Coordinates of C-alpha atoms in Angstrom, one line a residue:
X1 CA 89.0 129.8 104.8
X2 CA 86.8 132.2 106.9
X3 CA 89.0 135.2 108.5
X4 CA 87.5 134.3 111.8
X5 CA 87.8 130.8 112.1
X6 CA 91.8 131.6 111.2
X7 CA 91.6 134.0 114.3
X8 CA 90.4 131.6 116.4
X9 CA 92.5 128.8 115.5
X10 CA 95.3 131.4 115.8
X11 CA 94.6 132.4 119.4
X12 CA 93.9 128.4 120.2
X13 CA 97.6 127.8 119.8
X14 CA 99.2 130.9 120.4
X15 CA 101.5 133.0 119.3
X16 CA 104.6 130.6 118.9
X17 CA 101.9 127.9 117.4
X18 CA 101.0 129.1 114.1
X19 CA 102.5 130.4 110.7
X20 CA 101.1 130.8 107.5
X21 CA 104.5 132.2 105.9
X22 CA 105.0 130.0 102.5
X23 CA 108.3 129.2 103.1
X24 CA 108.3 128.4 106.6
X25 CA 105.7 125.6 105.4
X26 CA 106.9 124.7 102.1
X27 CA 109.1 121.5 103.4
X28 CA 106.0 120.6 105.2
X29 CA 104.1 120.4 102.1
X30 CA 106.5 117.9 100.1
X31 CA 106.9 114.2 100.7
X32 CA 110.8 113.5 101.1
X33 CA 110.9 111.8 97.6
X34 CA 108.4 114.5 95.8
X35 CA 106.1 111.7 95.1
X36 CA 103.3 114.3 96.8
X37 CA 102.9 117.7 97.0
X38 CA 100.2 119.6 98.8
X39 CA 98.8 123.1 100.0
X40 CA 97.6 124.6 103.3
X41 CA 96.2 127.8 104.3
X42 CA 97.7 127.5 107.8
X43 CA 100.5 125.3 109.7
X44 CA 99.2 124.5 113.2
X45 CA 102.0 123.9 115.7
X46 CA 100.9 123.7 119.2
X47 CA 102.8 123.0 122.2
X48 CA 100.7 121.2 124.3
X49 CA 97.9 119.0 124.8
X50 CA 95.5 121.8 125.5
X51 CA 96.5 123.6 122.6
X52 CA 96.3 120.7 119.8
X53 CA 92.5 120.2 121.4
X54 CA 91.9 123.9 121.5
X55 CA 92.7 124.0 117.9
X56 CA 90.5 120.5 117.2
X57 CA 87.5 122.0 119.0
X58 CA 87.5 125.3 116.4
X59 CA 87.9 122.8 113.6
X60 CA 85.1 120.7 114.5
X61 CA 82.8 124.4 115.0
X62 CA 83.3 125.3 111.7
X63 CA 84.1 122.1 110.2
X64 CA 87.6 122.9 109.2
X65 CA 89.8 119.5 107.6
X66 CA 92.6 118.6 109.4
X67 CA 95.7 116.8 108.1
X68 CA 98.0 116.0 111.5
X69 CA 101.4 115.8 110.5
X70 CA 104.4 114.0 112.5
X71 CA 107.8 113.8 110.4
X72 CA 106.6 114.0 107.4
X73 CA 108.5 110.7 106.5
X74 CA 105.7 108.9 105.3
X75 CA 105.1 106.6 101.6
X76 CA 101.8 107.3 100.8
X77 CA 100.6 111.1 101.0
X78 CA 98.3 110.7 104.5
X79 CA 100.7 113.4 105.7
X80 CA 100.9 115.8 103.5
X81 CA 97.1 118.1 103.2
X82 CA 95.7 119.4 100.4
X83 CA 93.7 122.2 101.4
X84 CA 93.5 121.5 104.8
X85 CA 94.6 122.5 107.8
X86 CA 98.0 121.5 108.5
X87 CA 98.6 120.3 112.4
X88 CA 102.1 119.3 113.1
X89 CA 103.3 118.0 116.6
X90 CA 107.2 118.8 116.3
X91 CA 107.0 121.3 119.2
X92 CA 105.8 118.5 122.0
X93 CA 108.7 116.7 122.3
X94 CA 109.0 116.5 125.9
X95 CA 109.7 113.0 128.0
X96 CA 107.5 113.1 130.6
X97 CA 108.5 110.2 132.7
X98 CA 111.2 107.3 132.2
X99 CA 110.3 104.1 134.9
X100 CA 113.4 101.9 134.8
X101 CA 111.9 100.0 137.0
X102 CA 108.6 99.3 135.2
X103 CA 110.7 99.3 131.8
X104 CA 108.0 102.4 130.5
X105 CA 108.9 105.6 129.5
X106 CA 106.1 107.9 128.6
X107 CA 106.5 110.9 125.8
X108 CA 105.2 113.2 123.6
X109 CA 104.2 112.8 120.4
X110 CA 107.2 115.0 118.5
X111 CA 109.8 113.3 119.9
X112 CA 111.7 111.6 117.0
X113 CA 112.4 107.8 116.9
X114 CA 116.3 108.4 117.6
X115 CA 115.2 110.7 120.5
X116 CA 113.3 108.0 122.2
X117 CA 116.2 105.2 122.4
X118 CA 118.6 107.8 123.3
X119 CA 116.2 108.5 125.8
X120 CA 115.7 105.0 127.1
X121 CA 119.6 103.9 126.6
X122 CA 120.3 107.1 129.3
X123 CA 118.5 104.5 131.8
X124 CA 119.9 101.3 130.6
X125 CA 117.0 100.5 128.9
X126 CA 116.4 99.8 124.7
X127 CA 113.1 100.6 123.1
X128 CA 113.9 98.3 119.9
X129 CA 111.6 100.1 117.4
X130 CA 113.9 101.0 114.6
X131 CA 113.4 102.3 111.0
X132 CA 115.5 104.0 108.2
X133 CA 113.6 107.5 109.0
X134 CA 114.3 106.9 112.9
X135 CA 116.4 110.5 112.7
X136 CA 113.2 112.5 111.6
X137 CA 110.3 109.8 112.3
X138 CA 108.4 111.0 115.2
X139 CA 106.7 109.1 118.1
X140 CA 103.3 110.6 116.9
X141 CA 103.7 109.1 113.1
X142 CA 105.0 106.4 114.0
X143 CA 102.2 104.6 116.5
X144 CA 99.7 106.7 113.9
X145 CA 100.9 104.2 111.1
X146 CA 101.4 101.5 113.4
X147 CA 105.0 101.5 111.9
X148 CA 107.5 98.2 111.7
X149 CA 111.2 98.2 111.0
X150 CA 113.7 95.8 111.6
X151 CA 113.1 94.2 115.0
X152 CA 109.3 92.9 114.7
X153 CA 110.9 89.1 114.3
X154 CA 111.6 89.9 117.8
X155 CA 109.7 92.9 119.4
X156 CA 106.6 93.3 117.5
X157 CA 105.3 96.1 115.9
X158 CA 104.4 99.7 117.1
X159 CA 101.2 98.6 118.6
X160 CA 103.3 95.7 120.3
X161 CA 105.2 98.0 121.8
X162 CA 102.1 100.9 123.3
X163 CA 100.9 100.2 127.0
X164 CA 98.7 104.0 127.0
X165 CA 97.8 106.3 124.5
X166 CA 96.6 110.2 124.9
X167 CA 95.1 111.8 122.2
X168 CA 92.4 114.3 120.9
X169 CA 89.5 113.3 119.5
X170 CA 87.7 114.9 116.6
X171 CA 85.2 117.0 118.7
X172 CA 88.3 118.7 120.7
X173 CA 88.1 116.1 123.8
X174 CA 90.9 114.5 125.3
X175 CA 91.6 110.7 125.4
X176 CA 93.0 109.9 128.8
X177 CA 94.3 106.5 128.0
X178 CA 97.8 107.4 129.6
X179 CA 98.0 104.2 131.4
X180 CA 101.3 102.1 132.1
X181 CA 99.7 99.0 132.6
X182 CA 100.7 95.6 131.3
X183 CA 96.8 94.3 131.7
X184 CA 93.4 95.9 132.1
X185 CA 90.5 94.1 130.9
X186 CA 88.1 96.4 131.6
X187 CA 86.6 96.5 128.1
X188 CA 87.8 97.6 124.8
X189 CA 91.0 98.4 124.2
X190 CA 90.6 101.8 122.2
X191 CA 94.1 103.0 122.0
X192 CA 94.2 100.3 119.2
X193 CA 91.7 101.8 117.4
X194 CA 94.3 104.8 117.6
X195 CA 97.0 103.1 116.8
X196 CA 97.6 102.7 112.8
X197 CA 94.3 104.6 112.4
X198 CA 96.7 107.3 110.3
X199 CA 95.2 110.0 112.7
X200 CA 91.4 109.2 111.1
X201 CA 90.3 108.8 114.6
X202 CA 92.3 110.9 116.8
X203 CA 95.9 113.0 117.0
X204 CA 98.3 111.3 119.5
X205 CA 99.8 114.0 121.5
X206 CA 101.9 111.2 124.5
X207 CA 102.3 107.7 124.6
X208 CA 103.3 105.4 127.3
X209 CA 105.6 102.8 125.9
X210 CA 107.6 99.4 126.9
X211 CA 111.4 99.7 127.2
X212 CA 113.4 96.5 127.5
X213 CA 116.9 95.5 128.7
X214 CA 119.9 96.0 127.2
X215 CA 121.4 93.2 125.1
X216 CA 125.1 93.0 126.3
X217 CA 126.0 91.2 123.2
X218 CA 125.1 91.8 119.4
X219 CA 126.2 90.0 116.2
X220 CA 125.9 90.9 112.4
X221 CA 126.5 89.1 108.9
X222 CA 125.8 89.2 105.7
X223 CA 125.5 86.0 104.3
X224 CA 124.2 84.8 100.4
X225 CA 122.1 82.2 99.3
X226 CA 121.4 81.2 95.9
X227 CA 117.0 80.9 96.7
X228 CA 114.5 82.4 99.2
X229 CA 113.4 78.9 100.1
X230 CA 116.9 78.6 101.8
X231 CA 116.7 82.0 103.0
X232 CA 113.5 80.6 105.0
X233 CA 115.3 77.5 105.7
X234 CA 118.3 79.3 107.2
X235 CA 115.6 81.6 109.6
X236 CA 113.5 78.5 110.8
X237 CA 116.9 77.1 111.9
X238 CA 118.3 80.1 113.5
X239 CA 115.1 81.2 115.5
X240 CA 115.1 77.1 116.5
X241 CA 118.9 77.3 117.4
X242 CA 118.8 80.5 119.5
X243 CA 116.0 80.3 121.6
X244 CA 114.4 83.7 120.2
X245 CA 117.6 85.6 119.5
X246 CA 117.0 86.6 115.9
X247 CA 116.8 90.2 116.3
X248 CA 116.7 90.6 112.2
X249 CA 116.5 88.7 109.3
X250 CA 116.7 91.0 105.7
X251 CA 116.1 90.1 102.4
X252 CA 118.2 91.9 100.0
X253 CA 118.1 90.7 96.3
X254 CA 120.9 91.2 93.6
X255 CA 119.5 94.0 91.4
X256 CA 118.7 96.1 94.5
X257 CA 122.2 95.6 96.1
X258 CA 123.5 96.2 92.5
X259 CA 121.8 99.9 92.6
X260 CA 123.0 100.7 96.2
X261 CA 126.9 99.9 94.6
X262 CA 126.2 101.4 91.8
X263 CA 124.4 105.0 93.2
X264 CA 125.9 105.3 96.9
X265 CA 128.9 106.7 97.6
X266 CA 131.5 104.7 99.9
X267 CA 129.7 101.2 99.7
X268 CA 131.6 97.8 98.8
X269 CA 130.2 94.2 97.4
X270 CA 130.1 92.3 100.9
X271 CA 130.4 88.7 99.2
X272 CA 133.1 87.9 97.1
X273 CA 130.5 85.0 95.0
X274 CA 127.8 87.8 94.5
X275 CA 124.8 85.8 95.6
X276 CA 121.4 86.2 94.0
X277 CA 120.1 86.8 97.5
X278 CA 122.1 88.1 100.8
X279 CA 120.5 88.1 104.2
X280 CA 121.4 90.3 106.9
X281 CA 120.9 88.6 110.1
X282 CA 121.6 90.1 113.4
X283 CA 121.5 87.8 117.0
X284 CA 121.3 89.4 120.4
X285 CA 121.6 88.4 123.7
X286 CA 121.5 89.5 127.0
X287 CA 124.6 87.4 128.1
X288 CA 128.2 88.8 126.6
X289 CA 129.5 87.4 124.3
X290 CA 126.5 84.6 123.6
X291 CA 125.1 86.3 120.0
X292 CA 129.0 85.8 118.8
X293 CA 129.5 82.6 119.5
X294 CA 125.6 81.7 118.4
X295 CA 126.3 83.4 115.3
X296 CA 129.4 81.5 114.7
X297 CA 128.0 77.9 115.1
X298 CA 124.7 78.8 113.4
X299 CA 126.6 79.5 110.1
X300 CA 129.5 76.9 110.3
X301 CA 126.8 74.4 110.2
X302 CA 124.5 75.9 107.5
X303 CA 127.5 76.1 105.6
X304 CA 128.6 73.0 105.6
X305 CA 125.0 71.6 104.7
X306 CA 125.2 73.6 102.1
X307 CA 122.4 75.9 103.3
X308 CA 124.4 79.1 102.5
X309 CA 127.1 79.9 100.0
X310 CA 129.1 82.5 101.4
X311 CA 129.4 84.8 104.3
X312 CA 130.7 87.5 106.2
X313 CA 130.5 88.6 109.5
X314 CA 130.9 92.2 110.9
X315 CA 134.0 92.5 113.0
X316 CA 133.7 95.9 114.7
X317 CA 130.4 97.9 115.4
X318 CA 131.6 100.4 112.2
X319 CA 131.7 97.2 110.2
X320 CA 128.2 95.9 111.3
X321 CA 127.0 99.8 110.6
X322 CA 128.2 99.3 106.9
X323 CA 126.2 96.1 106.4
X324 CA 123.3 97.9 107.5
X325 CA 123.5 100.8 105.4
X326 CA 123.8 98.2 102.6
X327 CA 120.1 97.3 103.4
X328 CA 118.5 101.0 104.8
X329 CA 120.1 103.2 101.7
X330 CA 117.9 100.4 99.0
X331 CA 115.3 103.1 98.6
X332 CA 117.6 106.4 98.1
X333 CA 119.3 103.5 95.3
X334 CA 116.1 103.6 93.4
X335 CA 115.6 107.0 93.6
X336 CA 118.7 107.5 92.1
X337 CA 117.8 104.8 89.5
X338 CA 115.1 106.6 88.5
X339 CA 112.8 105.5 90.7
X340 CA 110.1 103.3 90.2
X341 CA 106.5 101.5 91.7
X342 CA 106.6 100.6 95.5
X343 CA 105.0 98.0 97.1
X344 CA 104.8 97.0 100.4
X345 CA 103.5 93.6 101.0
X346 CA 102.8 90.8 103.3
X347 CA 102.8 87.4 103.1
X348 CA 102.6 84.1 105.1
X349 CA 105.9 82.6 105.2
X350 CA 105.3 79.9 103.2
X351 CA 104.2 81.5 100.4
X352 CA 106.8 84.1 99.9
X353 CA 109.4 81.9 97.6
X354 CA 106.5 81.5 95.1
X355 CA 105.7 84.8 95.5
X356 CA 108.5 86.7 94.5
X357 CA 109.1 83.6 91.3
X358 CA 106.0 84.1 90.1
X359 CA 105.1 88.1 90.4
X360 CA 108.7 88.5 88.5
X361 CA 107.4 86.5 85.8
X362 CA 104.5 87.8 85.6
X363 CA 105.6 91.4 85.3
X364 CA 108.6 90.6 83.2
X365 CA 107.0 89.7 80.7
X366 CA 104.4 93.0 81.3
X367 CA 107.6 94.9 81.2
X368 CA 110.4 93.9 79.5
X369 CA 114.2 95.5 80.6
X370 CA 112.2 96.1 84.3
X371 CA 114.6 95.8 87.3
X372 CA 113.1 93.9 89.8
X373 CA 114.2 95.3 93.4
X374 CA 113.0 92.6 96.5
X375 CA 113.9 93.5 99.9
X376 CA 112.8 93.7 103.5
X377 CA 111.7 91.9 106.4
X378 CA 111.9 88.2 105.5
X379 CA 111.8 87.3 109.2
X380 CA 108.0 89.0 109.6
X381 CA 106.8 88.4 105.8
X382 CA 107.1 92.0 104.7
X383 CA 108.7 92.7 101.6
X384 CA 109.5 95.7 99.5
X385 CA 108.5 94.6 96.6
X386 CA 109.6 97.6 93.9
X387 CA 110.0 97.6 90.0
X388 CA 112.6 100.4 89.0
X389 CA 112.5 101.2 85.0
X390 CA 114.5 99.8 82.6
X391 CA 117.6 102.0 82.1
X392 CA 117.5 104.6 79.9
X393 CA 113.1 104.3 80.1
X394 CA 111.3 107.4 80.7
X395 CA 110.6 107.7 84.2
X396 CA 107.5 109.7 83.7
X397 CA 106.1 107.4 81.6
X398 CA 107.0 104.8 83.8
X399 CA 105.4 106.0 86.8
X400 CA 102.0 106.7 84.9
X401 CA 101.4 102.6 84.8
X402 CA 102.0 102.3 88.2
X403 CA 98.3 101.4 88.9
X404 CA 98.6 98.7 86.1
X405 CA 101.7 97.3 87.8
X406 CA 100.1 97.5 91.6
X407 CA 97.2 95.5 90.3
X408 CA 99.6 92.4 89.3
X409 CA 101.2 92.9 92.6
X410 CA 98.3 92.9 94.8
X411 CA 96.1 90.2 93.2
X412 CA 99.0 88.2 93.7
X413 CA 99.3 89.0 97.3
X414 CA 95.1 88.7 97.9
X415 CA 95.5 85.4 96.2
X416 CA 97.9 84.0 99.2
X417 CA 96.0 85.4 102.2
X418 CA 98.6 88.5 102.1
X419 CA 98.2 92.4 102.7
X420 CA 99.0 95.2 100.3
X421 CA 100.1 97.0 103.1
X422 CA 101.9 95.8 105.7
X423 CA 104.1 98.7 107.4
X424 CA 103.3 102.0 105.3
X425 CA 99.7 102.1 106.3
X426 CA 97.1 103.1 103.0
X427 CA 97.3 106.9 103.2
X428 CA 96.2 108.4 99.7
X429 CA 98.3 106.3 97.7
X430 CA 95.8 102.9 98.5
X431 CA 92.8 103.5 100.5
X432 CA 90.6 103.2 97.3
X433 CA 92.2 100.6 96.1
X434 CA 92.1 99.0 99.3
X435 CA 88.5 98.2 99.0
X436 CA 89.0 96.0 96.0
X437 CA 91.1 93.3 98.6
X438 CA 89.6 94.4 101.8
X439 CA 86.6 92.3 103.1
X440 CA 83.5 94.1 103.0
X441 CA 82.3 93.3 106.5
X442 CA 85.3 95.1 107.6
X443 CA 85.4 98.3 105.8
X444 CA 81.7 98.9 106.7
X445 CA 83.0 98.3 110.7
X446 CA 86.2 100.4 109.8
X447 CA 83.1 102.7 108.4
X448 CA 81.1 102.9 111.7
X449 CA 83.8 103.5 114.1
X450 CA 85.1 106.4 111.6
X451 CA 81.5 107.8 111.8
X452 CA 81.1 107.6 115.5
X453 CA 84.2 109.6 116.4
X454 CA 84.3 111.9 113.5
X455 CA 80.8 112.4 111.8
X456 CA 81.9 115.1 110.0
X457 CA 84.7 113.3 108.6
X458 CA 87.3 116.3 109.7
X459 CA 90.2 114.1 110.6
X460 CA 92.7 113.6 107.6
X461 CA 89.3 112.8 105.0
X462 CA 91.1 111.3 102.5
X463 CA 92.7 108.3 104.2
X464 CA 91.0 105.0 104.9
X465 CA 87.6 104.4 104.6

């Protein structure tokens, strides 16, 4: 990189809002699994809004790549640069306003995912996004990947959940799209071109977000089912029987809750009869005591229809926090397996049962000894859909036929009307591969809107189209 363009980028951000000291960046430059791996001449880290478009504005004079960077808690390598200029938005992390009464809370970019409930539990009010990576996930990352997690059955994802974006642009100018409001027709809405544009289009430096009340009661279970087409029975009936209640609905198969047993300390089988599938199913309400007793009825009748074979229902908040780490510690499992392919699909309702039968089948018989891991959001179609080795396998080896495994996957999504990415975003990992299921008319519009905001393709160039 030229000497001078580092100056200027220096002076852009300050002296608190640079380093290029190797191990200061080295965790930047590693995925948290080590699946990636990267290099940078220079970690930008500004502290404001100013600064990030001060910095953008140098980039775009000498045409300097940019790789933004939230918590670097991402699937698929979008985060991590090779080459290019590292911008990371950990320093603006302030909350610039919380409106109780217009249930809005607008803040920076860097704040993490934890940060911003704490934030909006202080005023009484829940912002229900909520992932594995919430501790380290940043506000930034998340709306740039349009992110999911475990409430979408009931609060819709990131983009749901995003009343006013602010952002910088790739020429160094400022998107003032700060707005609280709940309607403006006044055109296009471009802060959903931002949002899960995996910072192609823009950095987010602040957001305006919804908050939402409290839910004064809360109920969690575990409970097995010997087929997915139950499990899909068992969620029409308890969105049907609780009015909207059915906060989340997890899929958890019986090889992947094998490997959390087996590979994380301090975790117990839930289910005495070992089901081949569990679901963990949460209810809320806003009146006390209402998810309990909803709970309760929903699975005294499903078991006596013979819906559901067993169950277990989580008696003190520590309890419910142990079903759930049965269900957020499935990845760190694998890992510990020795890893494996990842997939994360999505699929109409209806066709996930014959999904899931079929796809095993199919790669079964690809790979004999595999161990097929399903889990995820049942209630909003996406699955994790990962194949960890057989035991004993080279893992290496493994890994190299990962493309041969994804293509089984995917045409099996792309033949039911499905997406080969449904909360990870494409990053490096499948933005070529991408175009092979994506329809053409809409890569060459993804393709013009890319070109009009960023001609000189500066803003994280190898993700997307």
């Amino acid at each position: 990189m030229d000497s001078a363009a580092l100056e200027e980028l220096k002076s852009a951000v300050g002296p608190q809002g640079w380093t290029d000291d190797a191990e200061r960046i080295a965790p930047q430059l590693v995925e948290w699994r080590g699946a990636w791996s990267g290099t940078t001449p220079l970690m930008l880290m500004p502290g404001s809004t100013d600064q990030v478009a001060a910095a953008v504005r140098v980039c775009a004079k000498h045409g300097l790549a940019i790789t933004p960077q939230g918590g670097n808690t991402g699937l698929v390598g979008g985060q991590i640069p090779q080459g290019e200029v590292l911008l990371s938005l950990k320093r603006m992390r302030a909350v610039r306003a919380v409106l109780p009464l217009e249930d809005v809370m607008v803040v920076e970019a860097g704040l993490t995912l934890r940060e911003a409930q704490e934030t909006a539990a202080a005023a009484d009010r829940m912002f229900p996004l909520s992932l594995a990576a919430e501790g380290t996930a940043t506000i930034g990352g998340v709306i740039s990947t349009n992110a999911g997690g475990t409430a979408v059955l009931r609060y819709g994802v990131t983009r749901d959940l995003v009343l006013g974006l602010e952002a910088v642009l790739a020429d160094g100018s400022v998107f003032q799209g700060l707005k609280r409001l709940r309607k403006d027709n006044t055109g296009y809405d471009l802060k959903q071109l931002l949002i899960g544009a995996e910072g192609t289009l823009g950095i987010v430096t602040a957001a305006a977000l919804k908050l939402f009340p409290v839910m004064r009661s809360r109920a969690t279970a575990l409970v097995g089912v010997t087929t997915v087409h139950a499990a899909l029975e068992l969620l029409a009936i308890a969105k049907a029987e609780t009015g909207g209640g059915v906060e989340a609905f997890e899929l958890m198969n019986r090889q992947g809750l094998d490997l959390v047993l087996a590979h994380i300390p301090d975790t117990r089988e839930p289910l005495e009869s070992r089901p081949p599938w569990t679901i963990l199913i949460e209810l809320v309400s806003g009146e006390p005591g209402a998810a309990e007793r909803g709970l309760e009825r929903l699975l005294e009748r499903t078991l006596e229809a013979g819906l559901i074979v067993d169950a277990a229902v989580a008696q003190t908040q520590a309890q419910a926090a142990q079903f759930w780490r049965l269900r957020e510690d499935m990845s760190a499992a694998q890992k510990a397996a020795g890893g494996g392919w990842k997939h994360d699909v999505s699929l109409p309702l209806s066709e996930i049962a014959d999904f899931i039968a079929q796809t095993d089948a199919a790669l079964a018989a690809a790979c004999p000894g595999i161990r097929l891991v399903t889990f995820g959001h049942l209630g909003d179609g996406n699955l994790h859909y990962n194949v960890v080795p057989p035991e004993g396998a080279d893992s290496g080896a493994f890994a190299a036929r990962r493309d041969e495994g994804a293509r089984v996957v995917h045409d099996a999504v792309a033949a039911r009307d499905g997406s080969i990415s449904a909360e990870h975003g494409l990053g490096v990992l499948k933005s070529a591969e991408a175009q092979r299921y994506k329809d053409p008319v809409q890569v060459a519009a993804m393709r013009s809107v890319r070109a009009a905001l960023d001609p000189r393709r500066i803003m994280n160039p190898r993700v997307l189209f």
